[in-house]
PDB file of C-alpha atoms in Angstrom:
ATOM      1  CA  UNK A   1      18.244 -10.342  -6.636  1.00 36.00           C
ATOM      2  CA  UNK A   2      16.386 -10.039  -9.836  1.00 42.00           C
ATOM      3  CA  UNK A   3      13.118  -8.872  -7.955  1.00 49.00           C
ATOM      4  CA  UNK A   4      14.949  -6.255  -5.305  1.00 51.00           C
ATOM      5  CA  UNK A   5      16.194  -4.724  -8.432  1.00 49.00           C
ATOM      6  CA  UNK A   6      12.994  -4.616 -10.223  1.00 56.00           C
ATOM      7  CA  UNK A   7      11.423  -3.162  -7.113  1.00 62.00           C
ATOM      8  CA  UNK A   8      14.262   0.041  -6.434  1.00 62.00           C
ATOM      9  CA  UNK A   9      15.192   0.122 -10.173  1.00 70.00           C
ATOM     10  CA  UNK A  10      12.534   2.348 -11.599  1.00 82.00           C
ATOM     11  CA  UNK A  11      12.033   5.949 -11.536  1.00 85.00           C
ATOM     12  CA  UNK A  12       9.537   5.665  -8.562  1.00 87.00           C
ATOM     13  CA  UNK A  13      11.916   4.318  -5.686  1.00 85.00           C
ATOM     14  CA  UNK A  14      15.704   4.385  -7.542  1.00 81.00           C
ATOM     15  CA  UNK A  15      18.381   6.131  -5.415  1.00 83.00           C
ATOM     16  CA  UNK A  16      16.476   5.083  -2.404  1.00 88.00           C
ATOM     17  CA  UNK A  17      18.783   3.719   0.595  1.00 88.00           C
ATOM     18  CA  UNK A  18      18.612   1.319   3.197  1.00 90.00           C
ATOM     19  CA  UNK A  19      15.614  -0.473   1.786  1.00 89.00           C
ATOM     20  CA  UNK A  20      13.637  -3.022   3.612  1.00 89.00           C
ATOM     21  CA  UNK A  21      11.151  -4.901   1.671  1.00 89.00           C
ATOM     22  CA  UNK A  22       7.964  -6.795   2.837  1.00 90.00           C
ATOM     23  CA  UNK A  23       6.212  -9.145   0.057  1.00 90.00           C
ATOM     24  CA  UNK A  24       3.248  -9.369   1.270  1.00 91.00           C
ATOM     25  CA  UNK A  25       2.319 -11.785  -1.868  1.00 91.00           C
ATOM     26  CA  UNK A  26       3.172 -12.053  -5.208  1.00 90.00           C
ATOM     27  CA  UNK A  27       0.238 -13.739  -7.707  1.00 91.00           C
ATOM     28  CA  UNK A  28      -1.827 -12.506  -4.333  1.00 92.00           C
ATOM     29  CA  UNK A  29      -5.259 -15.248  -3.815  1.00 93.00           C
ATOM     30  CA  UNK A  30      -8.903 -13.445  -3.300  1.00 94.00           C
ATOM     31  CA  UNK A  31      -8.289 -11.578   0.049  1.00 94.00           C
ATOM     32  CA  UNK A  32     -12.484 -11.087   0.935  1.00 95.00           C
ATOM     33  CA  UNK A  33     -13.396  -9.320   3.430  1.00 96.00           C
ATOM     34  CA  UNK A  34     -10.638  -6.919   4.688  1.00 97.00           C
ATOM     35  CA  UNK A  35      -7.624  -8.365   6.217  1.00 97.00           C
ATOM     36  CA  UNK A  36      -5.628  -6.533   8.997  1.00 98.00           C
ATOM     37  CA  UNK A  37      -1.758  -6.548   7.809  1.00 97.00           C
ATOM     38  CA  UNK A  38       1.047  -5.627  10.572  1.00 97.00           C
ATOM     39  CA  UNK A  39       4.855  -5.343  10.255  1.00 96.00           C
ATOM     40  CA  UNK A  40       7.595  -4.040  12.380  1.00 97.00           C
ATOM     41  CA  UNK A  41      10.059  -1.763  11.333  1.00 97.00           C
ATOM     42  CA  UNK A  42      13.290  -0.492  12.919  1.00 97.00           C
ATOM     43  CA  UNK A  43      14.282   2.926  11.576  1.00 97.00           C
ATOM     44  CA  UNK A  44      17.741   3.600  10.508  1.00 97.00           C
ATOM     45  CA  UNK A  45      17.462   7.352   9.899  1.00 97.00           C
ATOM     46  CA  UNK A  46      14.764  10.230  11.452  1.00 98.00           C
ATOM     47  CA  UNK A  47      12.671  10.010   7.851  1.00 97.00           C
ATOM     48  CA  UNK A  48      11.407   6.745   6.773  1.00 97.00           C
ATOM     49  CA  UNK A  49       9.943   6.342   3.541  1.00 97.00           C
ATOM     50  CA  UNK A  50       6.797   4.005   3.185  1.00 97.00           C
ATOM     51  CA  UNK A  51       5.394   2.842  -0.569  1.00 96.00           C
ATOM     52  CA  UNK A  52       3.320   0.444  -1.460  1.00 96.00           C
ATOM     53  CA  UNK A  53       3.732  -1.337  -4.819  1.00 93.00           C
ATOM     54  CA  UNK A  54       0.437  -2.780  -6.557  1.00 94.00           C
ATOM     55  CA  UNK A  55       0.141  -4.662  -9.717  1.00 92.00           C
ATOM     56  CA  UNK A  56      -3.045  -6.624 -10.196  1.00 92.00           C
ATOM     57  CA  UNK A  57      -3.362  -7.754 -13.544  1.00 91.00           C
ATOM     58  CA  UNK A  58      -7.015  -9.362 -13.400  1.00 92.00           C
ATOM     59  CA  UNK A  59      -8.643  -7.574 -10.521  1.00 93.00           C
ATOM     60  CA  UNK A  60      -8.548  -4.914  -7.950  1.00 94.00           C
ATOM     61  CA  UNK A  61      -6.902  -4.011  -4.494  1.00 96.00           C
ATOM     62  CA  UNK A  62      -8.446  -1.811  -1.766  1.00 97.00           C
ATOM     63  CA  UNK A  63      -6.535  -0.134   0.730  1.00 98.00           C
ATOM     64  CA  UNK A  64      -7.540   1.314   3.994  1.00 98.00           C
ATOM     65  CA  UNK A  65      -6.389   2.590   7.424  1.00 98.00           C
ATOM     66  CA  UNK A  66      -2.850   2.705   6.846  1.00 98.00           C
ATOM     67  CA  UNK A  67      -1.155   3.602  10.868  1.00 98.00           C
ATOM     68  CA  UNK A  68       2.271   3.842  11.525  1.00 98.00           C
ATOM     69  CA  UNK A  69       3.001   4.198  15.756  1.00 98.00           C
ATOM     70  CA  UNK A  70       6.027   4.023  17.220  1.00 98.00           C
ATOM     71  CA  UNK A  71       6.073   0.966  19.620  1.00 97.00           C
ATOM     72  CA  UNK A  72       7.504   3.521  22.331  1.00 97.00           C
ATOM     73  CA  UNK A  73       4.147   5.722  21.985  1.00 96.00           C
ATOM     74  CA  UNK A  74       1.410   3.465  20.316  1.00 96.00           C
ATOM     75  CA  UNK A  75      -1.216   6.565  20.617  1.00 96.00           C
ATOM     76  CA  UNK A  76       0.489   8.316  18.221  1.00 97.00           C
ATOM     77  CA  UNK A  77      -0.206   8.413  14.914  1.00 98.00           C
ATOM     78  CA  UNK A  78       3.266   9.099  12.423  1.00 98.00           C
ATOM     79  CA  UNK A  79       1.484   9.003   9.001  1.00 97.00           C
ATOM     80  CA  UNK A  80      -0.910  11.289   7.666  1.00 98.00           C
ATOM     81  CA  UNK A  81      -3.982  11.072   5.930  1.00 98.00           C
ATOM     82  CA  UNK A  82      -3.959   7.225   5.855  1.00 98.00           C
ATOM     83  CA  UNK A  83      -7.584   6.355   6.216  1.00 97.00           C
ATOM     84  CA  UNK A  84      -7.699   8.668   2.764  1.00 98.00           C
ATOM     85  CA  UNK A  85     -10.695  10.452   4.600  1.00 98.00           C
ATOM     86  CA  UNK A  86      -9.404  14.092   3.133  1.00 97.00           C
ATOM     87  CA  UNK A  87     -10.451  12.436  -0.300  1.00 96.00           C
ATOM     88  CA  UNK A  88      -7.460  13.442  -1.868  1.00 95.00           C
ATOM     89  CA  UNK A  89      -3.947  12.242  -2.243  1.00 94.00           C
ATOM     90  CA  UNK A  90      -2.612  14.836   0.555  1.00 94.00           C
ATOM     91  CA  UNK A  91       0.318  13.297   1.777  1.00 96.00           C
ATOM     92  CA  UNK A  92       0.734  10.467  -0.973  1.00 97.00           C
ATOM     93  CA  UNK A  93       2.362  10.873  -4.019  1.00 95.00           C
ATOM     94  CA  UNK A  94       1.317   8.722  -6.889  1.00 94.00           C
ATOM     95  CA  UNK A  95       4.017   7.262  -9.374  1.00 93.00           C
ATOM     96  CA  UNK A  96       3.333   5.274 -11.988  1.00 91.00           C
ATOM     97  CA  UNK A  97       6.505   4.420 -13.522  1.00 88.00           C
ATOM     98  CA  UNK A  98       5.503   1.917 -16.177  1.00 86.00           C
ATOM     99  CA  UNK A  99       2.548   3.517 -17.328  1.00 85.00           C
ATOM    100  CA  UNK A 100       0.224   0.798 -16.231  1.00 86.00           C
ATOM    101  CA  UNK A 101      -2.625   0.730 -17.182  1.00 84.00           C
ATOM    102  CA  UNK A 102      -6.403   0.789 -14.586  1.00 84.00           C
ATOM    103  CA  UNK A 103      -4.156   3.465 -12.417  1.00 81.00           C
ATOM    104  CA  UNK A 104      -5.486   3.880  -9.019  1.00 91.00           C
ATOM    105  CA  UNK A 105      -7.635   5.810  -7.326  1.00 94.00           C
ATOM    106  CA  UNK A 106      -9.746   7.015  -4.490  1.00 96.00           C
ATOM    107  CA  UNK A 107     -12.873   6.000  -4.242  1.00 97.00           C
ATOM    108  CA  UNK A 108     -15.838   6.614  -1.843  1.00 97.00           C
ATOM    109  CA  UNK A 109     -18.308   3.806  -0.299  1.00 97.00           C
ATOM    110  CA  UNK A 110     -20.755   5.529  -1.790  1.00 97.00           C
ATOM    111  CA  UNK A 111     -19.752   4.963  -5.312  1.00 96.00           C
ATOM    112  CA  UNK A 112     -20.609   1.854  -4.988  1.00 96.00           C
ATOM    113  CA  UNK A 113     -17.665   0.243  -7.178  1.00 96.00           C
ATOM    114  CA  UNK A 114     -18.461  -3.704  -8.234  1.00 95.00           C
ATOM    115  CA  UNK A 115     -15.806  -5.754  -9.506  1.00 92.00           C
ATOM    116  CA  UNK A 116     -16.702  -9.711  -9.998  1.00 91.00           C
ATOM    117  CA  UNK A 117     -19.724  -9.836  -8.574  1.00 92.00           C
ATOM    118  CA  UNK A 118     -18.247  -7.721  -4.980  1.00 93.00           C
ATOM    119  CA  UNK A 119     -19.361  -4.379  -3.673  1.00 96.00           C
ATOM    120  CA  UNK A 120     -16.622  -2.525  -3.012  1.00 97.00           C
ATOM    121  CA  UNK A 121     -16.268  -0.102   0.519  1.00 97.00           C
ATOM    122  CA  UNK A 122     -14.153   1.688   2.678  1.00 98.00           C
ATOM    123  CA  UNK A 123     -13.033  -0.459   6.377  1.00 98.00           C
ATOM    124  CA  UNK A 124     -13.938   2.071   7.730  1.00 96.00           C
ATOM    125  CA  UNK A 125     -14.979   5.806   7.369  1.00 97.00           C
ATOM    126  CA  UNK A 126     -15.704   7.480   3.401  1.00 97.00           C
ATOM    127  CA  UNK A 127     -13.055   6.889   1.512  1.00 98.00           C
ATOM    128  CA  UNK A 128     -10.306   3.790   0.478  1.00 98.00           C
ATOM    129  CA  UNK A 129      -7.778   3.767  -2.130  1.00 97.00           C
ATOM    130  CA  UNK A 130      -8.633   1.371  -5.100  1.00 96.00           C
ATOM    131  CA  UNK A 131      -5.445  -0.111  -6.783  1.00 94.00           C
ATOM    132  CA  UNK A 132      -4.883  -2.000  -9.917  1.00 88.00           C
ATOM    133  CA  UNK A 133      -2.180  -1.357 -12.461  1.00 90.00           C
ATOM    134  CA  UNK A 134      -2.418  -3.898 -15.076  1.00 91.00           C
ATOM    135  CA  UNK A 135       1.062  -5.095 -16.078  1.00 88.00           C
ATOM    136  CA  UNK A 136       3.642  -3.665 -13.570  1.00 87.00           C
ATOM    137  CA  UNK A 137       3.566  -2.057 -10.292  1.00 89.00           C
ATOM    138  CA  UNK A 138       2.341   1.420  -9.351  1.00 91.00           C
ATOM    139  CA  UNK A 139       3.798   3.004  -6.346  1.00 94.00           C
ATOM    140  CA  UNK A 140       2.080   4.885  -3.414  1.00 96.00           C
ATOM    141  CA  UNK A 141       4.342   6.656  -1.448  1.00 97.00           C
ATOM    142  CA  UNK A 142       4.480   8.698   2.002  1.00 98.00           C
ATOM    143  CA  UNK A 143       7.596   9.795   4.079  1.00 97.00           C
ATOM    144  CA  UNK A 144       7.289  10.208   7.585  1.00 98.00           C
ATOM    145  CA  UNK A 145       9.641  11.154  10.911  1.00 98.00           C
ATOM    146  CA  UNK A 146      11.389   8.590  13.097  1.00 98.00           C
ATOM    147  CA  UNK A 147      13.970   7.950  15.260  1.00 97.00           C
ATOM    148  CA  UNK A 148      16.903   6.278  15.141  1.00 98.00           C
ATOM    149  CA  UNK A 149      16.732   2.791  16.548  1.00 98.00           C
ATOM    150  CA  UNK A 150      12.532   3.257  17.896  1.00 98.00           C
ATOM    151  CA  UNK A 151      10.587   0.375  15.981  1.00 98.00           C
ATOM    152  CA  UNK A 152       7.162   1.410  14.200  1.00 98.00           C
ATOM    153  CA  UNK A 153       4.311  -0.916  13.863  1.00 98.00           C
ATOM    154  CA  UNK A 154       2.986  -0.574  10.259  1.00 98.00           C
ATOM    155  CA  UNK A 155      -0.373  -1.959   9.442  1.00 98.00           C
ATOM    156  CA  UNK A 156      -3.223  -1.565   7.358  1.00 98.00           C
ATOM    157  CA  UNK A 157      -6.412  -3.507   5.787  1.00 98.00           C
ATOM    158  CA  UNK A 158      -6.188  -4.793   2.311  1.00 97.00           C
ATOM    159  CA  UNK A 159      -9.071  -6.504   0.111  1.00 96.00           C
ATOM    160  CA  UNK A 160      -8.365  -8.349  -3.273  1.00 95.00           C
ATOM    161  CA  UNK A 161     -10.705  -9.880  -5.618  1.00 93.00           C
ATOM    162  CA  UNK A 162      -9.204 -10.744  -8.677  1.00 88.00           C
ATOM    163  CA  UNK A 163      -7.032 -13.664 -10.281  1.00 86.00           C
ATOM    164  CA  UNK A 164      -4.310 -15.120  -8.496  1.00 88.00           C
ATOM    165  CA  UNK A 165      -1.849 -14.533 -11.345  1.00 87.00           C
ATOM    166  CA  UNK A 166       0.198 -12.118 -12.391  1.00 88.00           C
ATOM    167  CA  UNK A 167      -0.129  -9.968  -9.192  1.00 90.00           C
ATOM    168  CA  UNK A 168       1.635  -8.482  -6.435  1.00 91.00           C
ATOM    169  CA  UNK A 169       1.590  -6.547  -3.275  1.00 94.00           C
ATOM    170  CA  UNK A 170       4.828  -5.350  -1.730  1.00 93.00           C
ATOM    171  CA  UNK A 171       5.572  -2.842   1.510  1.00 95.00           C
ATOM    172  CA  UNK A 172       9.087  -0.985   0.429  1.00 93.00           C
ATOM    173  CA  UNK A 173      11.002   0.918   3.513  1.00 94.00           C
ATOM    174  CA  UNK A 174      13.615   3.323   2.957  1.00 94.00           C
ATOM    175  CA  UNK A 175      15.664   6.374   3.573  1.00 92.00           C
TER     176      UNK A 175
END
């Protein structure tokens, strides 16, 4: 109970309904190189809202290549702008409801971002989104159509290096 509150209780995701939650980990190990992530979802109204909530207290999260397809119509692509390759939030909003600290960010390949020793990149393409809010969560967040019933396959690559404390990544569904 305690952490589905602390997840839809904040000015980021409260109000939300119908909420599905996906922990992917919480005090998350070293997750070197990428790892391909994939979840099902059954949608419950015709917009689904997809965040992700980061916290990484003593390292650093990348993102990349976030998909949502209906199962119905795999080549079909629901989500925009999740490979981050406009270089710019379009589609995302931020929220940052704690005022965490190390905010995220986009970052390019190119900027050759080093964290522990590890050369941060995109999977694929320019750009990846670089995430870690030091002491709570920060949330981003996309809404997207659906039908009624239809499942979506969500997935997307993730990369941690950091300590396996005081860390979390969570997939939050809702209407």
């Amino acid at each position: 109970y305690s952490f589905f509150q602390a997840i839809t209780s904040n000015t980021c995701t409260s109000g939300w309904l119908g909420v599905t939650i996906f922990n992917l980990c919480t005090n998350c190990p070293d997750i070197v190189p990428y790892k391909k992530y994939t979840y099902n979802y059954t949608a419950i109204a015709t917009q689904t809202r997809i965040a992700f909530g980061i916290r990484e207290d003593v390292g650093v999260f990348a993102l990349d290549n976030i998909s949502i397809r209906s199962i119905s119509a795999p080549g079909t692509e629901v989500l925009s702008n999740g490979n981050f390759e406009t270089g710019s939030f379009s589609s995302w909003t931020y929220c940052n409801p704690s005022g965490a600290s190390y905010v995220a960010s986009l970052k390019k390949t190119s900027d050759n971002f080093v964290y522990r020793s590890y050369t941060y990149t995109a999977q694929s393409g320019i750009y990846y989104y670089l995430a870690g809010a030091a002491g709570a969560s920060d949330y981003l967040i996309q809404t997207f159509p659906t039908t009624i019933g239809e499942t979506y396959s969500i997935s997307f690559w993730l990369l941690n290096k950091g300590d396996p404390l005081n860390n979390n990544f969570d997939i939050i569904l809702s209407i």
